[in-house]
Amino acid sequence: MRMDKVFEELNKVDGGPCMYSDRSHAFCITLCSRRSVFRSDLIKRAACLATMVENGGRPIKKTFTPQEESDALVYLAEVKAVCMNRTFVVTERGFYGLAPLLTRPGDVACVLVGVDVPLVLRPHGEVGLFKLLGESYIHGAMEGQVKGMVERKQVFEQSVIVC
């Protein structure tokens, strides 16, 4: 799918929840887990990269500068490093994230007290019992933002048993 179509789909107002005012930017940040050396223009770099892929990896005449193409390749390296063995996910609450490849609908992204990163859990048997699938990156739920979400009732607290 062309990147402009991806951005178009991300920005559609579909009535579903979304935690981001700029879905395209959130998507590009999520793909590199916010670890990009670039602090701005990630959308442009992603669009350049997608155009290069569509063009078979060959330079693009008149659309992007050689520096923009070089930056797009750096962004690609960042994305590849972060997305290895991960899948892009959208939570029920509209968060974008990267989760273990075996993640499927019904799994739960959560922040456990005392753990630095969100984890993905799979319900197992009785209520409150979960299997640990692995760590994840959930854009907007890192670096302590979840505490404020609990206070605003955007997310909820629950006791769990991980087996």
PDB file of C-alpha atoms in Angstrom:
ATOM      1  CA  MET A   1       0.000   0.000   0.000  1.00  0.00           C
ATOM      2  CA  ARG A   2       1.335   3.448  -0.856  1.00  0.00           C
ATOM      3  CA  MET A   3       2.301   5.625   2.114  1.00  0.00           C
ATOM      4  CA  ASP A   4      -0.114   8.396   1.123  1.00  0.00           C
ATOM      5  CA  LYS A   5      -2.907   5.792   1.263  1.00  0.00           C
ATOM      6  CA  VAL A   6      -1.681   4.605   4.682  1.00  0.00           C
ATOM      7  CA  PHE A   7      -1.740   8.197   5.973  1.00  0.00           C
ATOM      8  CA  GLU A   8      -5.166   8.744   4.395  1.00  0.00           C
ATOM      9  CA  GLU A   9      -6.534   5.656   6.177  1.00  0.00           C
ATOM     10  CA  LEU A  10      -4.957   6.643   9.495  1.00  0.00           C
ATOM     11  CA  ASN A  11      -6.482  10.107   9.356  1.00  0.00           C
ATOM     12  CA  LYS A  12     -10.027   9.073   8.455  1.00  0.00           C
ATOM     13  CA  VAL A  13     -12.588  10.056  11.018  1.00  0.00           C
ATOM     14  CA  ASP A  14     -14.269   6.709  11.580  1.00  0.00           C
ATOM     15  CA  GLY A  15     -15.850   7.229  14.950  1.00  0.00           C
ATOM     16  CA  GLY A  16     -13.340   4.870  16.571  1.00  0.00           C
ATOM     17  CA  PRO A  17     -11.216   6.090  19.434  1.00  0.00           C
ATOM     18  CA  CYS A  18      -7.856   7.632  18.709  1.00  0.00           C
ATOM     19  CA  MET A  19      -5.451   9.098  21.232  1.00  0.00           C
ATOM     20  CA  TYR A  20      -3.621  11.293  18.714  1.00  0.00           C
ATOM     21  CA  SER A  21      -4.438  14.571  17.023  1.00  0.00           C
ATOM     22  CA  ASP A  22      -2.004  13.711  14.195  1.00  0.00           C
ATOM     23  CA  ARG A  23      -2.330  10.006  13.460  1.00  0.00           C
ATOM     24  CA  SER A  24       0.277  10.034  10.665  1.00  0.00           C
ATOM     25  CA  HIS A  25       2.927  11.492  12.947  1.00  0.00           C
ATOM     26  CA  ALA A  26       2.011   9.049  15.736  1.00  0.00           C
ATOM     27  CA  PHE A  27       2.319   6.177  13.231  1.00  0.00           C
ATOM     28  CA  CYS A  28       5.805   7.268  12.113  1.00  0.00           C
ATOM     29  CA  ILE A  29       6.955   7.773  15.716  1.00  0.00           C
ATOM     30  CA  THR A  30       5.583   4.357  16.693  1.00  0.00           C
ATOM     31  CA  LEU A  31       7.456   2.605  13.877  1.00  0.00           C
ATOM     32  CA  CYS A  32      10.766   3.762  15.355  1.00  0.00           C
ATOM     33  CA  SER A  33       9.604   3.571  19.004  1.00  0.00           C
ATOM     34  CA  ARG A  34      10.392   7.251  19.360  1.00  0.00           C
ATOM     35  CA  ARG A  35      14.104   6.440  18.991  1.00  0.00           C
ATOM     36  CA  SER A  36      14.730   8.314  15.765  1.00  0.00           C
ATOM     37  CA  VAL A  37      17.725  10.598  15.419  1.00  0.00           C
ATOM     38  CA  PHE A  38      15.309  12.939  13.656  1.00  0.00           C
ATOM     39  CA  ARG A  39      13.125  15.137  15.814  1.00  0.00           C
ATOM     40  CA  SER A  40      10.943  16.437  12.998  1.00  0.00           C
ATOM     41  CA  ASP A  41       9.723  15.620   9.499  1.00  0.00           C
ATOM     42  CA  LEU A  42       9.275  11.901  10.172  1.00  0.00           C
ATOM     43  CA  ILE A  43       6.230  11.890   7.900  1.00  0.00           C
ATOM     44  CA  LYS A  44       8.293  13.295   5.041  1.00  0.00           C
ATOM     45  CA  ARG A  45      11.035  10.709   5.645  1.00  0.00           C
ATOM     46  CA  ALA A  46       8.485   7.885   5.737  1.00  0.00           C
ATOM     47  CA  ALA A  47       6.841   9.163   2.534  1.00  0.00           C
ATOM     48  CA  CYS A  48      10.235   9.397   0.823  1.00  0.00           C
ATOM     49  CA  LEU A  49      11.090   5.883   1.977  1.00  0.00           C
ATOM     50  CA  ALA A  50       7.767   4.514   0.701  1.00  0.00           C
ATOM     51  CA  THR A  51       8.304   6.229  -2.658  1.00  0.00           C
ATOM     52  CA  MET A  52      11.792   4.730  -2.882  1.00  0.00           C
ATOM     53  CA  VAL A  53      10.385   1.270  -2.129  1.00  0.00           C
ATOM     54  CA  GLU A  54       7.715   1.718  -4.801  1.00  0.00           C
ATOM     55  CA  ASN A  55      10.478   2.794  -7.207  1.00  0.00           C
ATOM     56  CA  GLY A  56      12.438  -0.401  -6.579  1.00  0.00           C
ATOM     57  CA  GLY A  57      14.992   1.325  -4.319  1.00  0.00           C
ATOM     58  CA  ARG A  58      16.225   3.557  -7.118  1.00  0.00           C
ATOM     59  CA  PRO A  59      16.768   7.292  -6.609  1.00  0.00           C
ATOM     60  CA  ILE A  60      13.709   9.433  -7.173  1.00  0.00           C
ATOM     61  CA  LYS A  61      14.024  12.240  -9.668  1.00  0.00           C
ATOM     62  CA  LYS A  62      12.638  15.672  -8.727  1.00  0.00           C
ATOM     63  CA  THR A  63      10.459  14.402  -5.880  1.00  0.00           C
ATOM     64  CA  PHE A  64      12.997  14.323  -3.050  1.00  0.00           C
ATOM     65  CA  THR A  65      16.516  15.678  -2.641  1.00  0.00           C
ATOM     66  CA  PRO A  66      19.494  13.331  -2.232  1.00  0.00           C
ATOM     67  CA  GLN A  67      19.689  14.397   1.443  1.00  0.00           C
ATOM     68  CA  GLU A  68      16.014  13.517   1.961  1.00  0.00           C
ATOM     69  CA  GLU A  69      16.617  10.116   0.365  1.00  0.00           C
ATOM     70  CA  SER A  70      19.649   9.576   2.617  1.00  0.00           C
ATOM     71  CA  ASP A  71      17.589  10.552   5.678  1.00  0.00           C
ATOM     72  CA  ALA A  72      14.846   8.144   4.576  1.00  0.00           C
ATOM     73  CA  LEU A  73      17.378   5.298   4.529  1.00  0.00           C
ATOM     74  CA  VAL A  74      18.515   6.212   8.060  1.00  0.00           C
ATOM     75  CA  TYR A  75      14.853   6.169   9.154  1.00  0.00           C
ATOM     76  CA  LEU A  76      14.464   2.749   7.474  1.00  0.00           C
ATOM     77  CA  ALA A  77      17.405   1.394   9.480  1.00  0.00           C
ATOM     78  CA  GLU A  78      15.799   2.720  12.680  1.00  0.00           C
ATOM     79  CA  VAL A  79      12.448   1.146  11.817  1.00  0.00           C
ATOM     80  CA  LYS A  80      14.027  -2.198  10.917  1.00  0.00           C
ATOM     81  CA  ALA A  81      15.949  -2.294  14.197  1.00  0.00           C
ATOM     82  CA  VAL A  82      12.819  -1.607  16.254  1.00  0.00           C
ATOM     83  CA  CYS A  83      10.237  -3.625  14.296  1.00  0.00           C
ATOM     84  CA  MET A  84      12.207  -6.879  14.086  1.00  0.00           C
ATOM     85  CA  ASN A  85       9.908  -9.637  15.410  1.00  0.00           C
ATOM     86  CA  ARG A  86       7.183  -7.112  16.226  1.00  0.00           C
ATOM     87  CA  THR A  87       3.817  -6.246  14.775  1.00  0.00           C
ATOM     88  CA  PHE A  88       2.025  -2.901  14.553  1.00  0.00           C
ATOM     89  CA  VAL A  89      -1.093  -2.843  16.747  1.00  0.00           C
ATOM     90  CA  VAL A  90      -3.948  -0.481  17.529  1.00  0.00           C
ATOM     91  CA  THR A  91      -5.523  -0.940  20.961  1.00  0.00           C
ATOM     92  CA  GLU A  92      -9.245  -0.756  21.677  1.00  0.00           C
ATOM     93  CA  ARG A  93      -8.633   2.700  23.137  1.00  0.00           C
ATOM     94  CA  GLY A  94      -6.913   3.886  19.961  1.00  0.00           C
ATOM     95  CA  PHE A  95      -3.241   3.705  20.974  1.00  0.00           C
ATOM     96  CA  TYR A  96      -0.672   2.703  18.340  1.00  0.00           C
ATOM     97  CA  GLY A  97       2.010   0.278  19.335  1.00  0.00           C
ATOM     98  CA  LEU A  98       4.549  -2.385  18.502  1.00  0.00           C
ATOM     99  CA  ALA A  99       3.981  -5.740  20.158  1.00  0.00           C
ATOM    100  CA  PRO A 100       5.351  -9.281  19.938  1.00  0.00           C
ATOM    101  CA  LEU A 101       4.560 -11.020  16.629  1.00  0.00           C
ATOM    102  CA  LEU A 102       2.289 -13.534  18.341  1.00  0.00           C
ATOM    103  CA  THR A 103      -0.035 -10.767  19.584  1.00  0.00           C
ATOM    104  CA  ARG A 104      -3.634 -11.198  18.455  1.00  0.00           C
ATOM    105  CA  PRO A 105      -6.999  -9.515  19.053  1.00  0.00           C
ATOM    106  CA  GLY A 106      -8.098  -9.970  22.655  1.00  0.00           C
ATOM    107  CA  ASP A 107      -4.602  -9.656  24.094  1.00  0.00           C
ATOM    108  CA  VAL A 108      -4.080  -6.867  26.611  1.00  0.00           C
ATOM    109  CA  ALA A 109      -1.454  -4.109  26.661  1.00  0.00           C
ATOM    110  CA  CYS A 110      -0.783  -3.049  30.225  1.00  0.00           C
ATOM    111  CA  VAL A 111       1.661  -1.307  32.501  1.00  0.00           C
ATOM    112  CA  LEU A 112       2.487  -3.326  35.601  1.00  0.00           C
ATOM    113  CA  VAL A 113       3.554  -1.446  38.709  1.00  0.00           C
ATOM    114  CA  GLY A 114       7.343  -1.445  38.895  1.00  0.00           C
ATOM    115  CA  VAL A 115       7.891  -2.349  35.225  1.00  0.00           C
ATOM    116  CA  ASP A 116       9.388   0.292  32.916  1.00  0.00           C
ATOM    117  CA  VAL A 117       7.660  -0.739  29.664  1.00  0.00           C
ATOM    118  CA  PRO A 118       4.138  -1.824  28.737  1.00  0.00           C
ATOM    119  CA  LEU A 119       3.662  -5.568  28.491  1.00  0.00           C
ATOM    120  CA  VAL A 120       1.308  -7.640  26.377  1.00  0.00           C
ATOM    121  CA  LEU A 121      -0.688 -10.258  28.251  1.00  0.00           C
ATOM    122  CA  ARG A 122      -3.046 -12.944  26.968  1.00  0.00           C
ATOM    123  CA  PRO A 123      -6.088 -13.890  29.063  1.00  0.00           C
ATOM    124  CA  HIS A 124      -5.674 -17.462  30.280  1.00  0.00           C
ATOM    125  CA  GLY A 125      -8.466 -19.431  31.890  1.00  0.00           C
ATOM    126  CA  GLU A 126     -10.238 -17.731  34.756  1.00  0.00           C
ATOM    127  CA  VAL A 127     -10.742 -13.978  35.085  1.00  0.00           C
ATOM    128  CA  GLY A 128      -7.583 -12.119  36.124  1.00  0.00           C
ATOM    129  CA  LEU A 129      -5.202 -14.870  34.981  1.00  0.00           C
ATOM    130  CA  PHE A 130      -2.821 -13.991  32.114  1.00  0.00           C
ATOM    131  CA  LYS A 131       0.158 -15.341  30.178  1.00  0.00           C
ATOM    132  CA  LEU A 132       3.011 -12.940  29.473  1.00  0.00           C
ATOM    133  CA  LEU A 133       3.681 -12.502  25.740  1.00  0.00           C
ATOM    134  CA  GLY A 134       6.406  -9.875  26.013  1.00  0.00           C
ATOM    135  CA  GLU A 135       7.224  -6.202  26.145  1.00  0.00           C
ATOM    136  CA  SER A 136       5.783  -3.589  23.835  1.00  0.00           C
ATOM    137  CA  TYR A 137       6.000   0.024  22.802  1.00  0.00           C
ATOM    138  CA  ILE A 138       2.675   1.849  23.119  1.00  0.00           C
ATOM    139  CA  HIS A 139       2.898   5.429  21.863  1.00  0.00           C
ATOM    140  CA  GLY A 140       1.589   7.747  24.556  1.00  0.00           C
ATOM    141  CA  ALA A 141       1.713   5.121  27.315  1.00  0.00           C
ATOM    142  CA  MET A 142       5.412   5.330  28.026  1.00  0.00           C
ATOM    143  CA  GLU A 143       7.393   7.501  30.426  1.00  0.00           C
ATOM    144  CA  GLY A 144       4.779   7.713  33.183  1.00  0.00           C
ATOM    145  CA  GLN A 145       1.865   8.984  31.079  1.00  0.00           C
ATOM    146  CA  VAL A 146      -0.366   6.135  32.280  1.00  0.00           C
ATOM    147  CA  LYS A 147      -0.715   7.586  35.799  1.00  0.00           C
ATOM    148  CA  GLY A 148      -2.486  10.648  34.404  1.00  0.00           C
ATOM    149  CA  MET A 149      -4.673   8.426  32.215  1.00  0.00           C
ATOM    150  CA  VAL A 150      -5.827   6.485  35.273  1.00  0.00           C
ATOM    151  CA  GLU A 151      -6.734   9.753  37.008  1.00  0.00           C
ATOM    152  CA  ARG A 152      -8.695  10.892  33.912  1.00  0.00           C
ATOM    153  CA  LYS A 153     -10.354   7.450  33.703  1.00  0.00           C
ATOM    154  CA  GLN A 154      -8.964   6.838  30.197  1.00  0.00           C
ATOM    155  CA  VAL A 155      -7.575   3.516  31.419  1.00  0.00           C
ATOM    156  CA  PHE A 156      -8.303   1.462  34.516  1.00  0.00           C
ATOM    157  CA  GLU A 157      -6.445  -0.448  37.214  1.00  0.00           C
ATOM    158  CA  GLN A 158      -6.886  -4.186  37.631  1.00  0.00           C
ATOM    159  CA  SER A 159      -5.196  -6.890  39.691  1.00  0.00           C
ATOM    160  CA  VAL A 160      -3.732  -9.661  37.562  1.00  0.00           C
ATOM    161  CA  ILE A 161      -1.925 -12.941  38.027  1.00  0.00           C
ATOM    162  CA  VAL A 162       0.757 -13.617  35.411  1.00  0.00           C
ATOM    163  CA  CYS A 163       1.488 -17.295  34.831  1.00  0.00           C
TER     164      CYS A 163
END
